[in-house]
XYZ file of N, CA and C in Angstrom:
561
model
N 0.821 -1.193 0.000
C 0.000 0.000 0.000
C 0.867 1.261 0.000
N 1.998 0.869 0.959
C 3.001 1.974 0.786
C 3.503 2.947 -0.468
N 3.825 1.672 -1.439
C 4.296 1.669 -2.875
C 3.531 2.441 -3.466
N 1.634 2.386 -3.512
C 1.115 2.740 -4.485
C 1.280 4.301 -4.149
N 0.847 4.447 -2.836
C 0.824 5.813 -2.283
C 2.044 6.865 -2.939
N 2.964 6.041 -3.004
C 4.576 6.715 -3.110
C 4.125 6.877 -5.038
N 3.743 6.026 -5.851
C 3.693 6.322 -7.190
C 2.961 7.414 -7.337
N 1.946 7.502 -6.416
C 0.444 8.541 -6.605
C 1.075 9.718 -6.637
N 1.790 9.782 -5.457
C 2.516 11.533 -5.429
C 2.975 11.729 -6.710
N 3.921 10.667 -6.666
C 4.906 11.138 -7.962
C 4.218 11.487 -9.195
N 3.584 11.007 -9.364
C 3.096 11.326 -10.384
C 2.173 12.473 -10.598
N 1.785 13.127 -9.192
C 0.995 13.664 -9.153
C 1.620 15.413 -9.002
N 3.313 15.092 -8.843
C 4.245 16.006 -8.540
C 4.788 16.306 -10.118
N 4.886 15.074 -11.221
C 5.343 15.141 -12.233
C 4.324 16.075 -13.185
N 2.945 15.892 -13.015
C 1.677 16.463 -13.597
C 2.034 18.289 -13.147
N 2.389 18.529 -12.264
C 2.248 19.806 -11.794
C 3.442 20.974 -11.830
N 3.498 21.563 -13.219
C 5.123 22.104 -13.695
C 5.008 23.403 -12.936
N 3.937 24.164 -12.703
C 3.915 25.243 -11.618
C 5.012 25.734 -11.265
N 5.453 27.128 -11.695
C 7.091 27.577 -10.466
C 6.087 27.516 -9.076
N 7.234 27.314 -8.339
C 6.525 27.620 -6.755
C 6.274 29.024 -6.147
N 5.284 29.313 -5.393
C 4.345 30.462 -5.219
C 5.721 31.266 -4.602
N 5.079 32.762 -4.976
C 6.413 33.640 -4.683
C 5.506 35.034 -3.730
N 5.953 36.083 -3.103
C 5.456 37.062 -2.371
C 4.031 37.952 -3.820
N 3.337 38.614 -3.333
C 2.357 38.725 -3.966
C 3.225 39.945 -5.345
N 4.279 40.723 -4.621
C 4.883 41.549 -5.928
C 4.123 42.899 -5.889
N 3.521 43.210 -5.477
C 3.219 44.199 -4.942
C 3.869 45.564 -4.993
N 3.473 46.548 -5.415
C 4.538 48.167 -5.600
C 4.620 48.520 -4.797
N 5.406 49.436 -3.963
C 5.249 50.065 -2.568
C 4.045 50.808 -2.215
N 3.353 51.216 -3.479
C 2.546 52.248 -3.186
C 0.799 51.299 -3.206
N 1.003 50.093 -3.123
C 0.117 48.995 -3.429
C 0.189 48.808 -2.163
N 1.351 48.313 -1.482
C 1.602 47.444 -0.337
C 2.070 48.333 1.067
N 0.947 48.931 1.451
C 0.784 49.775 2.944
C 2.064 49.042 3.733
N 2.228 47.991 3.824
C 2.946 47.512 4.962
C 4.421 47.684 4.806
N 4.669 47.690 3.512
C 6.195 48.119 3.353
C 6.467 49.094 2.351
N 5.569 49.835 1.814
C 5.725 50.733 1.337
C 4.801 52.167 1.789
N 3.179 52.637 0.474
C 2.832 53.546 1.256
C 2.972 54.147 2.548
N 3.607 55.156 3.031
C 3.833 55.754 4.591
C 2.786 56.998 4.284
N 1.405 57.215 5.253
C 1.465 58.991 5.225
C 2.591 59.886 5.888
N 2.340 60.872 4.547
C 3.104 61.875 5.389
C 2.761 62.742 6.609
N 4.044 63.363 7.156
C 2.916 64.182 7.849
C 1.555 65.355 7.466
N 1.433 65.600 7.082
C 0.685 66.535 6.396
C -0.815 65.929 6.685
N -0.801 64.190 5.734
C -1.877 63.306 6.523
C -2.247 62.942 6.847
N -1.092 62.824 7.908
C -1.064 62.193 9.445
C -2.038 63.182 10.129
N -2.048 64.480 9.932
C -1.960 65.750 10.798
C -3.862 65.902 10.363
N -3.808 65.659 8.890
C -5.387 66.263 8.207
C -6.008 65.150 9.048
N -5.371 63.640 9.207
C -6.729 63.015 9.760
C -6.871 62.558 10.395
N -6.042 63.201 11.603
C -5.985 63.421 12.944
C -7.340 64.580 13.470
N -7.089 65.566 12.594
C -8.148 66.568 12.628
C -9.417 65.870 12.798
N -9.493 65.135 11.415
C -11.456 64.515 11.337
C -11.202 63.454 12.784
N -10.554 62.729 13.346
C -10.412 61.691 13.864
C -10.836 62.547 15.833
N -10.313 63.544 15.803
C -10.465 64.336 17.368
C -11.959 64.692 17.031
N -12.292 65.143 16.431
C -13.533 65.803 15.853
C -14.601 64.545 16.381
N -14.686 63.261 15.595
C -15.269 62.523 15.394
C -15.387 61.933 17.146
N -14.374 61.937 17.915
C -14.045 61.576 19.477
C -15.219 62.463 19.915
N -14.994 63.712 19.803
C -15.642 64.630 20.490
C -16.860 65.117 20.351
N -17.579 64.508 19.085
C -19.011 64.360 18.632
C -19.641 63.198 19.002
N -19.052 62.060 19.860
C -19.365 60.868 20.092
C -19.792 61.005 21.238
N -18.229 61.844 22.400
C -19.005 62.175 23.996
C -19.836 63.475 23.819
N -19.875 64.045 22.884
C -20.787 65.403 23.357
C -22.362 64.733 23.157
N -22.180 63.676 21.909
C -23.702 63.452 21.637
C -23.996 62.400 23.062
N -23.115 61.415 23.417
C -23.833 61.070 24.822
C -23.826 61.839 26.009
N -23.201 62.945 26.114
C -23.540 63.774 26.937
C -24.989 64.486 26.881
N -25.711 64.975 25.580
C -26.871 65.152 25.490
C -27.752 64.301 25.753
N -27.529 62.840 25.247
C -28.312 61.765 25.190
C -28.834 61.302 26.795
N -27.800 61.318 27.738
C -27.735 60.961 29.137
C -28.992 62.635 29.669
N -28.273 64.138 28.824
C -29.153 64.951 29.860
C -30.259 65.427 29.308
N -30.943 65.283 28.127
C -32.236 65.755 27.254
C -33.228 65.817 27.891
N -34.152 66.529 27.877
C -35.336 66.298 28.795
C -36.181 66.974 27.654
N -37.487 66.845 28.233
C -38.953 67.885 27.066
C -39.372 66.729 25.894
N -40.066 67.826 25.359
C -41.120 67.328 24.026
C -39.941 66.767 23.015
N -40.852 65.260 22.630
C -40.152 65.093 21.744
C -38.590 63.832 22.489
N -38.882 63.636 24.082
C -37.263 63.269 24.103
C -37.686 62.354 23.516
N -38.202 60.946 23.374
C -37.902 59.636 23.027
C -37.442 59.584 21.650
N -37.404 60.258 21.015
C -37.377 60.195 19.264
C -36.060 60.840 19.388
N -35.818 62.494 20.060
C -33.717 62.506 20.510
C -33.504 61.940 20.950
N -33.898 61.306 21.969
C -32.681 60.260 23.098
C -32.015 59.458 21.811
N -32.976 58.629 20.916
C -32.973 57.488 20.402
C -32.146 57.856 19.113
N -32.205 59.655 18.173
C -31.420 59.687 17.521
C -29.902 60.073 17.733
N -30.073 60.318 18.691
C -28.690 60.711 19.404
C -28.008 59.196 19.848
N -28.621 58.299 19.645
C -27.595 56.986 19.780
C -27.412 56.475 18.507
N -28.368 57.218 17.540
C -27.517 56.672 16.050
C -26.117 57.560 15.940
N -26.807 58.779 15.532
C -25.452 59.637 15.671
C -24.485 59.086 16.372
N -24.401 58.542 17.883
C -22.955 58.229 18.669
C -22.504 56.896 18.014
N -23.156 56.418 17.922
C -22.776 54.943 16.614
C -22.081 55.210 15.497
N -22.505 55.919 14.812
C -21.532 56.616 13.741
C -20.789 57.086 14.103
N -20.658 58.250 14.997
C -18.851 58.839 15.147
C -18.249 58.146 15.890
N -18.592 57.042 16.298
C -17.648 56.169 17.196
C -17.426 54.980 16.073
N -18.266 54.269 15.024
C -17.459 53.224 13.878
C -16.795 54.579 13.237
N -17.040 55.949 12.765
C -16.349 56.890 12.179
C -14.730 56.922 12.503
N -14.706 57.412 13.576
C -13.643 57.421 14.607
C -12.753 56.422 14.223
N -13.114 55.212 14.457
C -12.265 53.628 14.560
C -11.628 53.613 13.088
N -12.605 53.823 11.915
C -12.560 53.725 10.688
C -11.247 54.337 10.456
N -10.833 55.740 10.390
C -10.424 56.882 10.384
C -8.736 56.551 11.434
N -9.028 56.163 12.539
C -7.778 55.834 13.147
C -6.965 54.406 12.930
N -8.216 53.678 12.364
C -7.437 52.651 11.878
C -6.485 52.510 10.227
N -7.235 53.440 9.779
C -6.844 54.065 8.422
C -5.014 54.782 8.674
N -5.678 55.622 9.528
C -3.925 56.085 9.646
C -2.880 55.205 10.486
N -3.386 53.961 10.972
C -2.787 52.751 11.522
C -1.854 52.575 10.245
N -2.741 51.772 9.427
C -2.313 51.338 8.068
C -1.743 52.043 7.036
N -1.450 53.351 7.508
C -0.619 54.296 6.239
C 0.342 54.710 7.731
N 1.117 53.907 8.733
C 1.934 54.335 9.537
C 1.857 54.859 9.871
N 0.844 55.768 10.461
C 0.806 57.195 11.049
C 0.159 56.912 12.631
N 0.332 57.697 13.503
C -0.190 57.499 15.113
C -1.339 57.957 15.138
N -2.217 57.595 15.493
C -3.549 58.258 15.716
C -3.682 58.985 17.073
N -4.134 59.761 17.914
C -4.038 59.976 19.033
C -5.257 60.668 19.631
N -6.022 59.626 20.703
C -7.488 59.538 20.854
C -7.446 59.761 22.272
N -6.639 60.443 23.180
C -6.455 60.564 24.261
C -7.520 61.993 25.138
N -8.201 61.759 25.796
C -8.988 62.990 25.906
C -8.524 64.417 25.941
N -7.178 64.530 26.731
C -6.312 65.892 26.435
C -5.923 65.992 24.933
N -5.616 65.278 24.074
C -5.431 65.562 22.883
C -6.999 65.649 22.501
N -8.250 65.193 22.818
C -9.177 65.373 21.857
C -9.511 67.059 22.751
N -9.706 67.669 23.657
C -10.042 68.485 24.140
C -8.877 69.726 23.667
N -7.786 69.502 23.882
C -7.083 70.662 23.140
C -7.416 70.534 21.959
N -7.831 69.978 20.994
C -7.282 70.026 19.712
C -8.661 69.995 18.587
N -9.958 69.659 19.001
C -11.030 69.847 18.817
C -11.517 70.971 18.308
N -12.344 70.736 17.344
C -13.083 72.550 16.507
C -14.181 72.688 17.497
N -15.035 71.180 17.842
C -16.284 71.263 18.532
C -15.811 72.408 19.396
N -17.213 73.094 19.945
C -16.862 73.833 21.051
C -17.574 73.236 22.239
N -17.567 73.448 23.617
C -17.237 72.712 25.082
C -19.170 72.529 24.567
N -19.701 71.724 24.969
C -21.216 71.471 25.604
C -21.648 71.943 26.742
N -22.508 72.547 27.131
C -23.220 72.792 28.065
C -23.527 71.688 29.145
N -23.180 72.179 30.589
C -23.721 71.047 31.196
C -25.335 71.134 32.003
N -25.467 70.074 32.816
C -26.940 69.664 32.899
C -28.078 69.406 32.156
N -29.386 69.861 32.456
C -30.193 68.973 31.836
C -30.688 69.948 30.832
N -30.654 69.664 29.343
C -30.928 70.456 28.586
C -32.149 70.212 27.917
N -33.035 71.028 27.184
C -34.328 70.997 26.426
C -34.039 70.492 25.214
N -35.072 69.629 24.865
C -34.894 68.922 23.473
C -34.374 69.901 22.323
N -35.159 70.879 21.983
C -34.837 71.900 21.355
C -33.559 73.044 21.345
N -33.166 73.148 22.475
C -31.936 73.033 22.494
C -30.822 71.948 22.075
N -30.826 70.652 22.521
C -30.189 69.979 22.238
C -30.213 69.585 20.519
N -30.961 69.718 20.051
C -31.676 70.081 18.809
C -30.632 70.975 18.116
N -30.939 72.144 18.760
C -29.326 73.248 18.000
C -27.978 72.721 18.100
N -27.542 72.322 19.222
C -26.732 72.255 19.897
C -25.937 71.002 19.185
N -26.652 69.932 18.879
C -26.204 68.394 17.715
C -25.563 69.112 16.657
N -26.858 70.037 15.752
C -26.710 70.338 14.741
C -25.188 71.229 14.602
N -24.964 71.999 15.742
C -24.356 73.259 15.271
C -22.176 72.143 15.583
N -22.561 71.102 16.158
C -21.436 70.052 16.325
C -21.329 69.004 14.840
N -22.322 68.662 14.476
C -22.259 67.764 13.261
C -21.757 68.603 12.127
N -22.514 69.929 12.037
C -21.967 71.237 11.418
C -20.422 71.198 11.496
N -19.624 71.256 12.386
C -18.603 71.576 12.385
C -17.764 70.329 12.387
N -18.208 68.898 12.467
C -16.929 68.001 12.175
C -17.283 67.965 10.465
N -18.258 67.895 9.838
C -18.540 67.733 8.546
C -17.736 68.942 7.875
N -17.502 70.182 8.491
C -16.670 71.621 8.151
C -15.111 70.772 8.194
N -14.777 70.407 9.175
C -13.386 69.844 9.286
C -12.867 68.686 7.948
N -13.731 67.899 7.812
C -13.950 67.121 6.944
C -13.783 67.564 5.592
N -14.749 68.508 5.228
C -14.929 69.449 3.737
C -13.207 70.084 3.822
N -12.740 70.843 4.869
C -11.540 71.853 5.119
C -10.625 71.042 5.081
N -10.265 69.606 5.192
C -8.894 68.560 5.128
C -8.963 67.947 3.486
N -10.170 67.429 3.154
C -10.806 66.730 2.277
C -9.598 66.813 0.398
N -9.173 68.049 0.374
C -8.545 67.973 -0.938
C -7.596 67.684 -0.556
N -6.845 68.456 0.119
C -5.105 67.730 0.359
C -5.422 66.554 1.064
N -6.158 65.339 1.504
C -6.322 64.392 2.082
C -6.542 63.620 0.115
N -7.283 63.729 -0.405
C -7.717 63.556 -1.909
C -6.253 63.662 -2.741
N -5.371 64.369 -2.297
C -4.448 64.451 -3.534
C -3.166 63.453 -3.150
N -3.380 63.170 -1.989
C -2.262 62.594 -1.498
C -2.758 60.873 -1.077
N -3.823 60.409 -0.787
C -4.688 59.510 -1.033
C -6.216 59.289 -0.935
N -6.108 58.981 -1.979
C -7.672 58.859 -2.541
C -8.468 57.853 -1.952
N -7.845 56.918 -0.963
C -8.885 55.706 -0.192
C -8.973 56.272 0.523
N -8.087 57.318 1.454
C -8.449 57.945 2.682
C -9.700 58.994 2.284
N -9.579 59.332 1.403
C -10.695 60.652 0.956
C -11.945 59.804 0.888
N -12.369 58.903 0.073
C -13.704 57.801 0.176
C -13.986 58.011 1.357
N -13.238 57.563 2.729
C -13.626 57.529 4.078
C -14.461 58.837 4.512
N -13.467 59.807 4.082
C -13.928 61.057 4.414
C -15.530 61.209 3.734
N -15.934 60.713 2.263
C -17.214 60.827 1.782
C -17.729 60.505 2.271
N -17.827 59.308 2.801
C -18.727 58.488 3.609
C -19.563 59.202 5.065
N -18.117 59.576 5.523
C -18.498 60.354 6.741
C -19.541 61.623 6.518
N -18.521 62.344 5.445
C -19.743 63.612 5.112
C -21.167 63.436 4.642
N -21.084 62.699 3.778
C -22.611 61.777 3.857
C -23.296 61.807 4.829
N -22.826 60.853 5.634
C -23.743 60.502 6.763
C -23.763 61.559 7.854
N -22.816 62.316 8.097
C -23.235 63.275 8.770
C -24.221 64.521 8.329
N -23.990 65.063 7.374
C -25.069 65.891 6.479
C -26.117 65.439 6.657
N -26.254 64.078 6.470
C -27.502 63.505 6.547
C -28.393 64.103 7.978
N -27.746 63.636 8.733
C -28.222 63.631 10.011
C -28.526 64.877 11.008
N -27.450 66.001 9.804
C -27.242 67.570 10.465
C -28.881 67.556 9.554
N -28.962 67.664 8.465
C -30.298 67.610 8.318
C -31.611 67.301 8.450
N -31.391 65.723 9.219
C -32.771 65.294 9.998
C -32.910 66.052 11.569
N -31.792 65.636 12.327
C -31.897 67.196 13.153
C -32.123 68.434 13.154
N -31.722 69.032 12.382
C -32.505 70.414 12.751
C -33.935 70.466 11.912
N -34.078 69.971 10.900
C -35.570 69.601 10.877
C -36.319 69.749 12.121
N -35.943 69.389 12.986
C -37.133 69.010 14.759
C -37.465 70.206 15.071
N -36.474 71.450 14.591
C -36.834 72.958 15.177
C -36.928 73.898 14.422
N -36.884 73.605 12.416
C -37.475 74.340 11.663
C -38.869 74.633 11.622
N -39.429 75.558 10.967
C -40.276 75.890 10.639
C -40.908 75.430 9.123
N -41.986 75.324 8.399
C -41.858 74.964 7.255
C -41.963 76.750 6.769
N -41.787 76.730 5.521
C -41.498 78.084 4.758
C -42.726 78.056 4.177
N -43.384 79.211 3.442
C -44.310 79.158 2.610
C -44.356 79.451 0.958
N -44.914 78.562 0.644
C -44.670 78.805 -0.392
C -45.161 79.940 -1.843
């Protein structure tokens, strides 16, 4: 039984002229791990969206925890989509500059110095307030976003997709929010 086994290979080694498998060959600018590096420049741009995105995550559960009035169950509840997004946003974004070598830095003194958001109000705030208050924060990481977005685009273009994505979905949401405290116009 030995024997036959031993012909089977062989023959089955003779059938198969294949060179043997080699590294994938890859260009540097293909292969993040030993080539692409960001520079600083977009280390620095998406670091920007990345503090931003930190600080729209605790400000929106900071509202979410103090909302009170008309209307909370429908904010409480969109204010945990919103923190869902800038927190996979966030991860997305720092893991991105993982993979183009760059440090991400998510530390609360770095997100508090370095943040566009401005500070939140504390205690218990009115829906309608909190209402402005989302909007006028989603406003401004989606601003950070738009303001990094070309030199992030010219220097790589997968990092910029990320950035669409984000602006997307945040626009989106700066727009279903303040909806709650427009008025309709007439026509």
């Amino acid at each position: 039984m030995a024997a036959k086994q031993s012909s089977t290979s062989t023959s089955s080694a003779a059938r198969n002229k294949r060179r043997p498998a080699r590294g994938a060959g890859l260009t540097d600018e293909q292969n993040a791990e030993r080539g692409f590096t960001a520079s600083k420049e977009l280390s620095e741009l998406l670091q920007k969206v990345l503090v931003d995105l930190i600080e729209l995550a605790s400000q929106g559960k900071q509202a979410h925890w103090n909302v009170v009035g008309t209307n909370f169950r429908d904010t409480h509840r969109q204010l945990d989509e919103i923190i869902e997004s800038a927190r996979e946003f966030s991860d997305t974004v720092a893991e991105r500059m993982r993979a183009l070598h760059a440090l991400p830095d998510g530390r609360s003194d770095t997100v508090a110095e370095t943040t566009t958001l401005p500070e939140f109000p504390p205690g218990e705030l009115d829906t309608t307030s909190v209402v402005d208050l989302v909007t006028e924060r989603l406003e401004a990481t989606v601003s950070t976003c738009r303001e990094v977005h070309d030199a992030v685009d010219e220097e790589d273009p997968t990092s910029a997709d990320i950035l669409h994505a984000i602006l997307e979905q945040l626009e989106q949401y700066a727009w279903m929010v303040s909806a709650e405290n427009r008025v309709a116009r007439k026509a």
